[in-house]
Amino acid sequence: MKKIVFPADEKAHDNIIEWWYWNGHLRGEDGRDYAFMDCLFKADSKRVKLPLFKSPFKNTYFSHSILSDISRQEFFSDIDYINILSRQSFKRSLLFIEYVAAEPETFLDGFVVNLMKEKEPSIYRIKTKNFDLELTLQKAPFLEGGEGFLNFSGRKTCYYSLTSLSVTGEIFLKNKTVKVKGQAWMDHQWADSPYTKDLWTWFSIQLKNKTELIVIKYGEGKNNYYAGICHPNGRQEHFREVKISPTGEFWRSPKTKARYELSWKIEIPEKKIVLNVEPLIKKQEMVFGTLNYWEGPTAVFGKMNGKKVSGRGFLELVGRPIKYSSFSAIKNIFIDEAIRDVKKIFKRK
């Protein structure tokens, strides 16, 4: 494994799968609470089985994005099955990705240019049709495992996070623009594993005392746990002795029938950490063809070394069994989207 080098390793790698992922909690000038997620994926088309279609390109890019109105318990998602990148993407010294969706809606509504870029060192901008945000890095990058590398039963991944990003910008919701401020998190991973049939439970946690944690349970193995802690002064610690237990609350998807455990207890005995994680909104399922996962904002509370702590975070649940046919997936993608696009055409007349 090569040592991670910045800013070079912020860009693309020649691996089977890679993603640039952002999440965050926002407070609007309207007094309401929001959350967002934005992720661009890069997949080797020959080695990753993409849902429902075979890509003619060597690398296929696709993106998933979420905007949640927590105050009103509303969830808005966008899934682009193929994204087309500009020629300038990955050509600059700092991270720069510019892309559009390859779908009929793009041509009906005009090209919405999505961005993930580092404007200058430690200052980023992400832009979708639902938000335009500037993010400023508050701490040095966090290297998972101590060197930016994790191994779960042979599933190896290069991995770093930006655990503390301050956010300002705008969200676009129901034809309204709302100015927002908040805090965000970023993950960048690349690996030679397809991850299309894998199971994991993932937490990003940002406590009010300026401590951040990442906690992972991968697969069903007893030793496939990991927790990383970034302390207020930037010091990083890493643990494999971690316990993660569901505490009862769950949500069953009416679409896929998948059952998602939404409340959790996290224990890191060596640091005397016990945290409870609760969802802030339940309906947060993402369905990508015949693949599904739950992604959403959480409230966090508990104790560290006997002291009470609280904060916010995100939970990701991947690989939960579904009862969802390929026909249903095709119907959702092609028929439902076609009906939506036709409605837009008649609405303009």
Coordinates of C-alpha atoms in Angstrom, one line a residue:
M1 CA 0.0 0.0 0.0
K2 CA 1.3 3.4 -1.0
K3 CA 1.2 6.3 1.5
I4 CA -1.7 8.7 0.9
V5 CA -0.4 12.0 -0.5
F6 CA -2.3 15.3 -0.6
P7 CA -3.6 16.8 -2.9
A8 CA -2.7 14.1 -5.5
D9 CA -4.8 11.3 -3.8
E10 CA -7.9 13.5 -3.7
K11 CA -8.3 12.7 -7.4
A12 CA -9.2 9.5 -9.2
H13 CA -7.3 6.2 -8.9
D14 CA -7.1 3.1 -11.2
N15 CA -9.2 0.8 -9.0
I16 CA -12.3 -1.2 -9.3
I17 CA -14.5 1.2 -7.2
E18 CA -14.1 4.7 -5.8
W19 CA -16.3 7.3 -4.3
W20 CA -16.3 10.9 -3.1
Y21 CA -18.9 11.3 -0.4
W22 CA -20.2 14.3 1.6
N23 CA -22.8 14.6 4.3
G24 CA -23.8 17.3 6.7
H25 CA -26.3 19.0 9.0
L26 CA -27.5 22.5 8.1
R27 CA -29.5 25.2 9.9
G28 CA -31.5 27.5 7.6
E29 CA -32.1 31.2 8.0
D30 CA -35.8 30.1 8.2
G31 CA -35.1 28.4 11.5
R32 CA -35.5 24.9 10.1
D33 CA -33.0 22.0 10.3
Y34 CA -31.8 20.2 7.2
A35 CA -29.4 17.5 6.2
F36 CA -27.7 16.6 3.0
M37 CA -25.7 13.8 1.3
D38 CA -23.9 13.9 -2.0
C39 CA -21.8 11.1 -3.5
L40 CA -20.1 10.5 -6.9
F41 CA -19.1 6.9 -7.7
K42 CA -16.5 5.7 -10.2
A43 CA -16.7 2.0 -11.2
D44 CA -14.7 -0.2 -13.5
S45 CA -17.5 -1.2 -15.9
K46 CA -16.0 -4.7 -16.6
R47 CA -15.4 -5.6 -13.0
V48 CA -18.5 -4.1 -11.2
K49 CA -21.9 -5.4 -12.0
L50 CA -24.0 -2.3 -12.3
P51 CA -27.8 -2.6 -11.9
L52 CA -29.9 -3.2 -15.0
F53 CA -27.4 -2.2 -17.7
K54 CA -24.0 -2.8 -19.1
S55 CA -21.9 0.3 -19.6
P56 CA -19.8 0.7 -22.8
F57 CA -17.3 2.8 -21.0
K58 CA -14.1 1.7 -19.2
N59 CA -15.2 3.7 -16.1
T60 CA -18.8 4.5 -15.3
Y61 CA -19.7 7.4 -13.1
F62 CA -23.0 7.7 -11.2
S63 CA -24.2 9.9 -8.4
H64 CA -26.6 9.8 -5.4
S65 CA -27.8 12.9 -3.6
I66 CA -30.1 13.6 -0.7
L67 CA -31.7 16.7 0.8
S68 CA -33.7 16.2 4.0
D69 CA -36.0 18.7 5.6
I70 CA -35.8 17.4 9.2
S71 CA -38.2 19.9 10.6
R72 CA -40.9 18.8 8.2
Q73 CA -39.8 15.1 8.0
E74 CA -39.5 15.3 4.2
F75 CA -36.9 13.5 2.1
F76 CA -35.8 14.5 -1.5
S77 CA -33.4 12.2 -3.4
D78 CA -31.7 12.2 -6.8
I79 CA -30.1 9.1 -8.4
D80 CA -28.3 9.5 -11.7
Y81 CA -27.5 6.1 -13.3
I82 CA -24.8 7.6 -15.6
N83 CA -23.0 10.9 -15.2
I84 CA -20.9 12.5 -18.0
L85 CA -17.7 14.3 -16.8
S86 CA -16.3 17.4 -18.4
R87 CA -12.9 17.2 -20.1
Q88 CA -11.4 19.4 -17.3
S89 CA -12.4 16.9 -14.5
F90 CA -9.3 15.6 -12.6
K91 CA -7.0 17.7 -14.8
R92 CA -6.2 20.4 -12.2
S93 CA -3.7 20.3 -9.3
L94 CA -6.6 20.3 -6.8
L95 CA -9.7 18.2 -6.8
F96 CA -12.0 19.2 -9.6
I97 CA -15.0 17.1 -10.9
E98 CA -17.6 18.6 -13.1
Y99 CA -20.5 16.4 -14.3
V100 CA -24.0 16.2 -15.7
A101 CA -26.7 13.5 -15.6
A102 CA -27.2 11.5 -18.8
E103 CA -31.0 11.4 -18.7
P104 CA -34.0 12.9 -20.4
E105 CA -34.6 15.3 -17.6
T106 CA -31.3 16.9 -18.2
F107 CA -32.4 18.0 -21.7
L108 CA -35.9 19.1 -20.5
D109 CA -34.7 21.3 -17.6
G110 CA -31.4 22.4 -19.1
F111 CA -28.0 21.2 -18.0
V112 CA -27.5 21.3 -14.2
V113 CA -23.7 21.2 -13.8
N114 CA -22.8 19.4 -10.7
L115 CA -19.5 20.2 -9.0
M116 CA -17.1 18.8 -6.5
K117 CA -14.0 20.9 -6.3
E118 CA -11.3 22.3 -4.1
K119 CA -11.4 26.1 -4.8
E120 CA -8.2 26.6 -3.0
P121 CA -6.3 24.5 -0.4
S122 CA -8.8 23.3 2.3
I123 CA -11.8 25.2 0.8
Y124 CA -14.3 23.0 -1.2
R125 CA -17.5 23.6 -3.2
I126 CA -20.2 21.0 -3.9
K127 CA -23.1 21.9 -6.1
T128 CA -26.2 19.9 -7.3
K129 CA -29.6 21.0 -8.3
N130 CA -30.7 20.9 -4.7
F131 CA -27.8 22.8 -3.0
D132 CA -24.7 24.9 -3.5
L133 CA -22.3 24.7 -0.5
E134 CA -18.9 26.0 0.4
L135 CA -17.0 23.8 2.9
T136 CA -13.9 24.9 4.9
L137 CA -11.7 22.3 6.4
Q138 CA -11.1 22.7 10.2
K139 CA -8.7 19.8 10.9
A140 CA -6.1 17.8 9.0
P141 CA -7.4 14.8 7.0
F142 CA -8.2 11.7 9.1
L143 CA -6.4 8.5 7.9
E144 CA -8.4 5.5 8.7
G145 CA -6.4 2.7 10.4
G146 CA -3.6 5.2 11.0
E147 CA -2.3 5.1 7.5
G148 CA -5.4 5.5 5.4
F149 CA -5.9 1.8 4.9
L150 CA -8.4 -0.8 6.3
N151 CA -8.7 -4.6 5.8
F152 CA -11.9 -6.4 6.6
S153 CA -11.4 -10.2 6.0
G154 CA -9.5 -9.5 2.8
R155 CA -11.7 -6.6 1.7
K156 CA -9.0 -3.9 1.5
T157 CA -9.7 -0.2 1.0
C158 CA -7.7 3.0 0.9
Y159 CA -9.7 5.5 3.0
Y160 CA -9.4 9.0 4.4
S161 CA -12.0 11.4 5.8
L162 CA -12.4 15.1 6.4
T163 CA -14.2 14.9 9.7
S164 CA -14.8 18.6 10.4
L165 CA -15.9 21.0 7.7
S166 CA -17.7 24.3 8.4
V167 CA -20.5 25.0 5.8
T168 CA -22.2 28.0 4.3
G169 CA -24.3 28.2 1.2
E170 CA -27.8 27.7 -0.2
I171 CA -30.3 25.0 -0.6
F172 CA -33.1 24.9 -3.2
L173 CA -36.3 23.5 -1.9
K174 CA -39.8 23.7 -3.5
N175 CA -38.8 26.7 -5.7
K176 CA -37.4 28.5 -2.7
T177 CA -33.8 29.3 -1.9
V178 CA -32.7 29.1 1.7
K179 CA -29.4 30.3 3.1
V180 CA -27.8 27.8 5.4
K181 CA -24.9 27.2 7.8
G182 CA -23.7 24.0 9.4
Q183 CA -21.1 21.3 9.7
A184 CA -20.1 18.6 7.2
W185 CA -18.1 15.4 6.7
M186 CA -16.3 14.0 3.7
D187 CA -15.1 10.4 2.8
H188 CA -12.9 9.3 -0.1
Q189 CA -12.4 5.6 -0.6
W190 CA -10.9 3.5 -3.4
A191 CA -10.6 -0.3 -3.5
D192 CA -10.2 -3.4 -5.7
S193 CA -13.5 -4.8 -4.4
P194 CA -16.9 -4.3 -6.2
Y195 CA -18.9 -4.0 -2.9
T196 CA -22.1 -4.8 -4.8
K197 CA -23.2 -7.7 -2.5
D198 CA -21.6 -6.6 0.8
L199 CA -23.1 -5.8 4.2
W200 CA -22.1 -3.0 6.4
T201 CA -23.2 -0.5 9.1
W202 CA -21.4 2.8 9.1
F203 CA -21.5 5.9 11.3
S204 CA -20.0 9.3 11.1
I205 CA -20.3 11.3 14.3
Q206 CA -19.6 14.9 15.2
L207 CA -19.8 15.8 18.8
K208 CA -20.4 19.2 20.3
N209 CA -17.1 18.9 22.2
K210 CA -15.2 19.0 18.8
T211 CA -14.5 15.2 18.8
E212 CA -15.4 13.2 15.7
L213 CA -15.8 9.5 15.3
I214 CA -16.1 7.0 12.5
V215 CA -17.5 3.6 13.4
I216 CA -17.9 0.6 11.0
K217 CA -19.2 -2.9 11.2
Y218 CA -18.4 -4.8 8.0
G219 CA -20.1 -8.1 7.2
E220 CA -21.0 -10.7 9.8
G221 CA -17.5 -11.5 11.1
K222 CA -16.7 -11.0 14.8
N223 CA -13.5 -9.1 14.1
N224 CA -14.8 -6.8 11.4
Y225 CA -15.2 -3.7 13.5
Y226 CA -13.4 -0.4 13.4
A227 CA -13.6 2.9 15.2
G228 CA -11.5 6.0 14.7
I229 CA -11.5 9.1 16.9
C230 CA -10.3 12.6 15.9
H231 CA -9.8 14.6 19.1
P232 CA -10.4 18.4 19.4
N233 CA -6.6 19.0 19.0
G234 CA -6.5 16.8 15.8
R235 CA -4.9 13.8 17.5
Q236 CA -6.1 10.5 15.9
E237 CA -6.8 7.2 17.5
H238 CA -7.9 3.8 16.1
F239 CA -9.6 0.8 17.6
R240 CA -10.7 -2.7 16.6
E241 CA -12.3 -3.5 20.0
V242 CA -15.7 -2.0 19.3
K243 CA -19.3 -3.2 20.0
I244 CA -22.2 -2.0 17.9
S245 CA -25.8 -3.2 18.9
P246 CA -29.2 -2.3 17.5
T247 CA -31.5 -1.0 20.2
G248 CA -35.0 -1.7 18.8
E249 CA -36.2 1.1 16.5
F250 CA -36.4 0.1 12.8
W251 CA -38.1 1.1 9.6
R252 CA -39.4 -1.2 6.9
S253 CA -39.5 0.1 3.4
P254 CA -42.9 -0.1 1.7
K255 CA -41.0 -0.3 -1.7
T256 CA -38.3 -2.9 -1.2
K257 CA -39.6 -4.5 2.1
A258 CA -36.1 -4.1 3.5
R259 CA -35.9 -3.8 7.3
Y260 CA -33.5 -1.1 8.5
E261 CA -32.3 -1.0 12.2
L262 CA -32.2 2.8 12.9
S263 CA -31.3 3.1 16.6
W264 CA -27.9 1.9 17.8
K265 CA -25.6 1.6 20.8
I266 CA -21.9 2.1 20.2
E267 CA -19.3 1.0 22.8
I268 CA -15.5 1.6 22.7
P269 CA -14.4 0.0 26.0
E270 CA -10.8 1.2 25.9
K271 CA -11.9 4.9 25.9
K272 CA -15.0 4.3 28.1
I273 CA -17.2 5.5 25.3
V274 CA -20.9 4.6 25.2
L275 CA -23.0 6.4 22.6
N276 CA -26.6 6.1 21.5
V277 CA -27.6 6.9 18.0
E278 CA -31.2 7.8 17.0
P279 CA -32.6 8.7 13.5
L280 CA -33.8 12.2 12.9
I281 CA -36.0 11.1 10.0
K282 CA -37.0 7.5 9.1
K283 CA -37.9 7.6 5.4
Q284 CA -34.4 7.8 3.9
E285 CA -34.0 4.7 1.6
M286 CA -32.0 5.0 -1.6
V287 CA -32.9 2.5 -4.4
F288 CA -30.3 2.1 -7.2
G289 CA -31.9 -0.4 -9.5
T290 CA -31.9 -3.6 -7.5
L291 CA -29.5 -2.3 -5.0
N292 CA -30.7 -0.5 -1.8
Y293 CA -29.4 1.2 1.3
W294 CA -30.5 3.5 4.0
E295 CA -28.7 6.9 4.5
G296 CA -29.8 9.5 6.9
P297 CA -29.0 12.1 9.7
T298 CA -28.9 11.1 13.3
A299 CA -28.8 12.5 16.8
V300 CA -26.1 11.2 19.1
F301 CA -25.8 11.2 22.9
G302 CA -24.0 9.3 25.6
K303 CA -20.8 9.4 27.7
M304 CA -17.0 9.7 27.1
N305 CA -14.8 9.0 30.2
G306 CA -17.8 9.5 32.4
K307 CA -18.8 12.9 30.9
K308 CA -22.0 13.5 29.0
V309 CA -21.6 14.2 25.3
S310 CA -24.0 14.9 22.4
G311 CA -23.9 15.7 18.8
R312 CA -25.0 14.8 15.3
G313 CA -24.1 12.3 12.7
F314 CA -25.0 10.1 9.7
L315 CA -25.9 6.4 9.5
E316 CA -25.5 4.2 6.4
L317 CA -27.0 0.7 6.2
V318 CA -26.0 -1.3 3.2
G319 CA -26.9 -4.9 2.2
R320 CA -30.2 -5.4 3.9
P321 CA -32.3 -8.1 2.2
I322 CA -35.0 -6.9 -0.1
K323 CA -38.1 -8.3 -1.8
Y324 CA -37.9 -6.2 -4.9
S325 CA -37.9 -7.6 -8.5
S326 CA -35.8 -6.6 -11.5
F327 CA -39.1 -5.7 -13.2
S328 CA -40.0 -3.3 -10.4
A329 CA -36.6 -1.7 -10.7
I330 CA -37.0 -1.2 -14.4
K331 CA -40.5 0.1 -14.0
N332 CA -39.3 2.7 -11.5
I333 CA -36.4 3.9 -13.6
F334 CA -38.0 4.0 -17.1
I335 CA -41.8 4.2 -16.8
D336 CA -42.1 6.4 -13.7
E337 CA -39.4 8.8 -15.0
A338 CA -41.0 8.9 -18.5
I339 CA -44.4 9.8 -16.9
R340 CA -42.7 12.5 -14.9
D341 CA -40.9 14.0 -17.9
V342 CA -44.1 14.0 -20.0
K343 CA -45.9 15.9 -17.2
K344 CA -43.2 18.5 -17.2
I345 CA -43.6 19.0 -20.9
F346 CA -47.4 19.5 -20.7
K347 CA -47.0 21.7 -17.6
R348 CA -45.0 24.2 -19.7
K349 CA -47.7 24.4 -22.4

